[in-house]
Each structure stands twice: as C-alpha cells, then as structure tokens.
Amino acid sequence: MDVTRDDVIDGVKIIGGLVVSICASEVAEAVLEAVLPAPVNLVGKIGIKVLGFTAGAAVAREFNKQVDEFVKIIDMVKEEQEKNKQKAVAS
C-alpha cells in the first residue's frame, strides 16, 4: 500500500488537530479555573471540561482550515513552477 499526498495531509490534520485541540482545551480549562471562585463543585468542573472541549474543537477546526489553505498555496506555487518550466523549454 502506497502512501499518497492526501494521506499525508490527512495525517497532519488529524495529529495536528488533536495536539492543538488538547492544548487549547487545557488552556481554556486553566483560565476558567483561575477566574472562577475557589470552590468549584462537580457541575462546575463538568461545565469547565465542556467549555474546554468546545474551545479545543474550535481551534482544531481552524487548524484544519489553515492546513487546507497552505496546501492550496503549495499547489499554486507548483502550478506556477510547471508553467515557468514549460515556458523555458519552449523558448
């Protein structure tokens, strides 16, 4: 089984999205715990976790969009290089 370019891009999205999601989730939880009054009950802790996961999901979604945009830029540069190469060969 060969690894394709799309497989690599999907791997970057999955692993990178997971990493940024975990980081954003932890940061959001830490900030919320620091801002809220000291005694937080179980419901509050669950709410903080939910907000952390939501923040993590939003950051992961944005990361995937950025990867897609970066891939588009790489494709545009590659196309331009091919055009320039064809022009150089023609002349």
PDB file of C-alpha atoms in Angstrom:
ATOM      1  CA  MET A   1       0.000   0.000   0.000  1.00  0.00           C
ATOM      2  CA  ASP A   2       1.444   3.331  -1.064  1.00  0.00           C
ATOM      3  CA  VAL A   3       1.137   6.471   0.993  1.00  0.00           C
ATOM      4  CA  THR A   4      -0.339   9.266  -1.071  1.00  0.00           C
ATOM      5  CA  ARG A   5      -0.082  13.014  -0.698  1.00  0.00           C
ATOM      6  CA  ASP A   6      -3.676  13.122   0.570  1.00  0.00           C
ATOM      7  CA  ASP A   7      -2.831  10.525   3.230  1.00  0.00           C
ATOM      8  CA  VAL A   8      -0.013  12.734   4.495  1.00  0.00           C
ATOM      9  CA  ILE A   9      -2.258  15.816   4.527  1.00  0.00           C
ATOM     10  CA  ASP A  10      -4.966  13.898   6.409  1.00  0.00           C
ATOM     11  CA  GLY A  11      -2.359  12.678   8.909  1.00  0.00           C
ATOM     12  CA  VAL A  12      -1.153  16.228   9.523  1.00  0.00           C
ATOM     13  CA  LYS A  13      -4.743  17.343  10.040  1.00  0.00           C
ATOM     14  CA  ILE A  14      -5.538  14.522  12.449  1.00  0.00           C
ATOM     15  CA  ILE A  15      -2.374  14.669  14.539  1.00  0.00           C
ATOM     16  CA  GLY A  16      -2.034  18.454  14.434  1.00  0.00           C
ATOM     17  CA  GLY A  17      -5.730  18.934  15.134  1.00  0.00           C
ATOM     18  CA  LEU A  18      -5.516  16.615  18.106  1.00  0.00           C
ATOM     19  CA  VAL A  19      -2.468  18.395  19.520  1.00  0.00           C
ATOM     20  CA  VAL A  20      -3.891  21.903  19.175  1.00  0.00           C
ATOM     21  CA  SER A  21      -7.246  20.703  20.477  1.00  0.00           C
ATOM     22  CA  ILE A  22      -5.694  19.260  23.630  1.00  0.00           C
ATOM     23  CA  CYS A  23      -3.572  22.371  24.199  1.00  0.00           C
ATOM     24  CA  ALA A  24      -6.487  24.766  23.684  1.00  0.00           C
ATOM     25  CA  SER A  25      -8.701  22.659  25.920  1.00  0.00           C
ATOM     26  CA  GLU A  26      -6.160  22.638  28.744  1.00  0.00           C
ATOM     27  CA  VAL A  27      -5.511  26.371  28.453  1.00  0.00           C
ATOM     28  CA  ALA A  28      -9.233  27.167  28.450  1.00  0.00           C
ATOM     29  CA  GLU A  29      -9.800  24.972  31.500  1.00  0.00           C
ATOM     30  CA  ALA A  30      -6.857  26.526  33.368  1.00  0.00           C
ATOM     31  CA  VAL A  31      -8.070  30.055  32.619  1.00  0.00           C
ATOM     32  CA  LEU A  32     -11.621  29.246  33.696  1.00  0.00           C
ATOM     33  CA  GLU A  33     -10.430  27.625  36.919  1.00  0.00           C
ATOM     34  CA  ALA A  34      -8.219  30.634  37.649  1.00  0.00           C
ATOM     35  CA  VAL A  35     -11.030  33.111  37.048  1.00  0.00           C
ATOM     36  CA  LEU A  36     -13.800  31.289  38.909  1.00  0.00           C
ATOM     37  CA  PRO A  37     -14.079  31.421  42.689  1.00  0.00           C
ATOM     38  CA  ALA A  38     -12.038  28.768  44.506  1.00  0.00           C
ATOM     39  CA  PRO A  39     -14.638  26.141  45.498  1.00  0.00           C
ATOM     40  CA  VAL A  40     -15.976  24.719  42.211  1.00  0.00           C
ATOM     41  CA  ASN A  41     -18.498  21.902  42.584  1.00  0.00           C
ATOM     42  CA  LEU A  42     -18.805  18.846  40.319  1.00  0.00           C
ATOM     43  CA  VAL A  43     -21.270  20.526  37.963  1.00  0.00           C
ATOM     44  CA  GLY A  44     -18.900  23.462  37.605  1.00  0.00           C
ATOM     45  CA  LYS A  45     -15.993  21.143  36.837  1.00  0.00           C
ATOM     46  CA  ILE A  46     -18.050  19.356  34.187  1.00  0.00           C
ATOM     47  CA  GLY A  47     -19.001  22.726  32.695  1.00  0.00           C
ATOM     48  CA  ILE A  48     -15.355  23.759  32.599  1.00  0.00           C
ATOM     49  CA  LYS A  49     -14.477  20.500  30.813  1.00  0.00           C
ATOM     50  CA  VAL A  50     -17.251  21.060  28.257  1.00  0.00           C
ATOM     51  CA  LEU A  51     -16.087  24.607  27.592  1.00  0.00           C
ATOM     52  CA  GLY A  52     -12.507  23.345  27.280  1.00  0.00           C
ATOM     53  CA  PHE A  53     -13.532  20.700  24.754  1.00  0.00           C
ATOM     54  CA  THR A  54     -15.525  23.273  22.812  1.00  0.00           C
ATOM     55  CA  ALA A  55     -12.531  25.603  22.672  1.00  0.00           C
ATOM     56  CA  GLY A  56     -10.329  22.707  21.610  1.00  0.00           C
ATOM     57  CA  ALA A  57     -12.719  21.719  18.826  1.00  0.00           C
ATOM     58  CA  ALA A  58     -12.868  25.284  17.539  1.00  0.00           C
ATOM     59  CA  VAL A  59      -9.087  25.556  17.448  1.00  0.00           C
ATOM     60  CA  ALA A  60      -8.763  22.160  15.714  1.00  0.00           C
ATOM     61  CA  ARG A  61     -11.307  23.215  13.078  1.00  0.00           C
ATOM     62  CA  GLU A  62      -9.352  26.425  12.424  1.00  0.00           C
ATOM     63  CA  PHE A  63      -6.112  24.420  12.233  1.00  0.00           C
ATOM     64  CA  ASN A  64      -7.651  22.200   9.537  1.00  0.00           C
ATOM     65  CA  LYS A  65      -8.726  25.271   7.570  1.00  0.00           C
ATOM     66  CA  GLN A  66      -5.196  26.656   7.771  1.00  0.00           C
ATOM     67  CA  VAL A  67      -3.746  23.351   6.540  1.00  0.00           C
ATOM     68  CA  ASP A  68      -6.159  23.417   3.575  1.00  0.00           C
ATOM     69  CA  GLU A  69      -5.140  26.978   2.722  1.00  0.00           C
ATOM     70  CA  PHE A  70      -1.452  26.097   2.994  1.00  0.00           C
ATOM     71  CA  VAL A  71      -1.952  23.128   0.647  1.00  0.00           C
ATOM     72  CA  LYS A  72      -3.713  25.417  -1.856  1.00  0.00           C
ATOM     73  CA  ILE A  73      -0.749  27.799  -1.775  1.00  0.00           C
ATOM     74  CA  ILE A  74       1.678  24.911  -2.323  1.00  0.00           C
ATOM     75  CA  ASP A  75      -0.423  23.726  -5.281  1.00  0.00           C
ATOM     76  CA  MET A  76      -0.488  27.221  -6.797  1.00  0.00           C
ATOM     77  CA  VAL A  77       3.298  27.527  -6.490  1.00  0.00           C
ATOM     78  CA  LYS A  78       3.759  24.092  -8.019  1.00  0.00           C
ATOM     79  CA  GLU A  79       1.497  25.011 -10.966  1.00  0.00           C
ATOM     80  CA  GLU A  80       3.393  28.248 -11.495  1.00  0.00           C
ATOM     81  CA  GLN A  81       6.702  26.393 -11.478  1.00  0.00           C
ATOM     82  CA  GLU A  82       5.380  23.974 -14.105  1.00  0.00           C
ATOM     83  CA  LYS A  83       4.219  26.877 -16.284  1.00  0.00           C
ATOM     84  CA  ASN A  84       7.613  28.569 -15.982  1.00  0.00           C
ATOM     85  CA  LYS A  85       9.380  25.301 -16.767  1.00  0.00           C
ATOM     86  CA  GLN A  86       7.238  24.818 -19.889  1.00  0.00           C
ATOM     87  CA  LYS A  87       7.931  28.402 -20.989  1.00  0.00           C
ATOM     88  CA  ALA A  88      11.672  27.876 -20.518  1.00  0.00           C
ATOM     89  CA  VAL A  89      11.603  24.670 -22.579  1.00  0.00           C
ATOM     90  CA  ALA A  90       9.513  26.336 -25.310  1.00  0.00           C
ATOM     91  CA  SER A  91      11.947  29.226 -25.672  1.00  0.00           C
TER      92      SER A  91
END
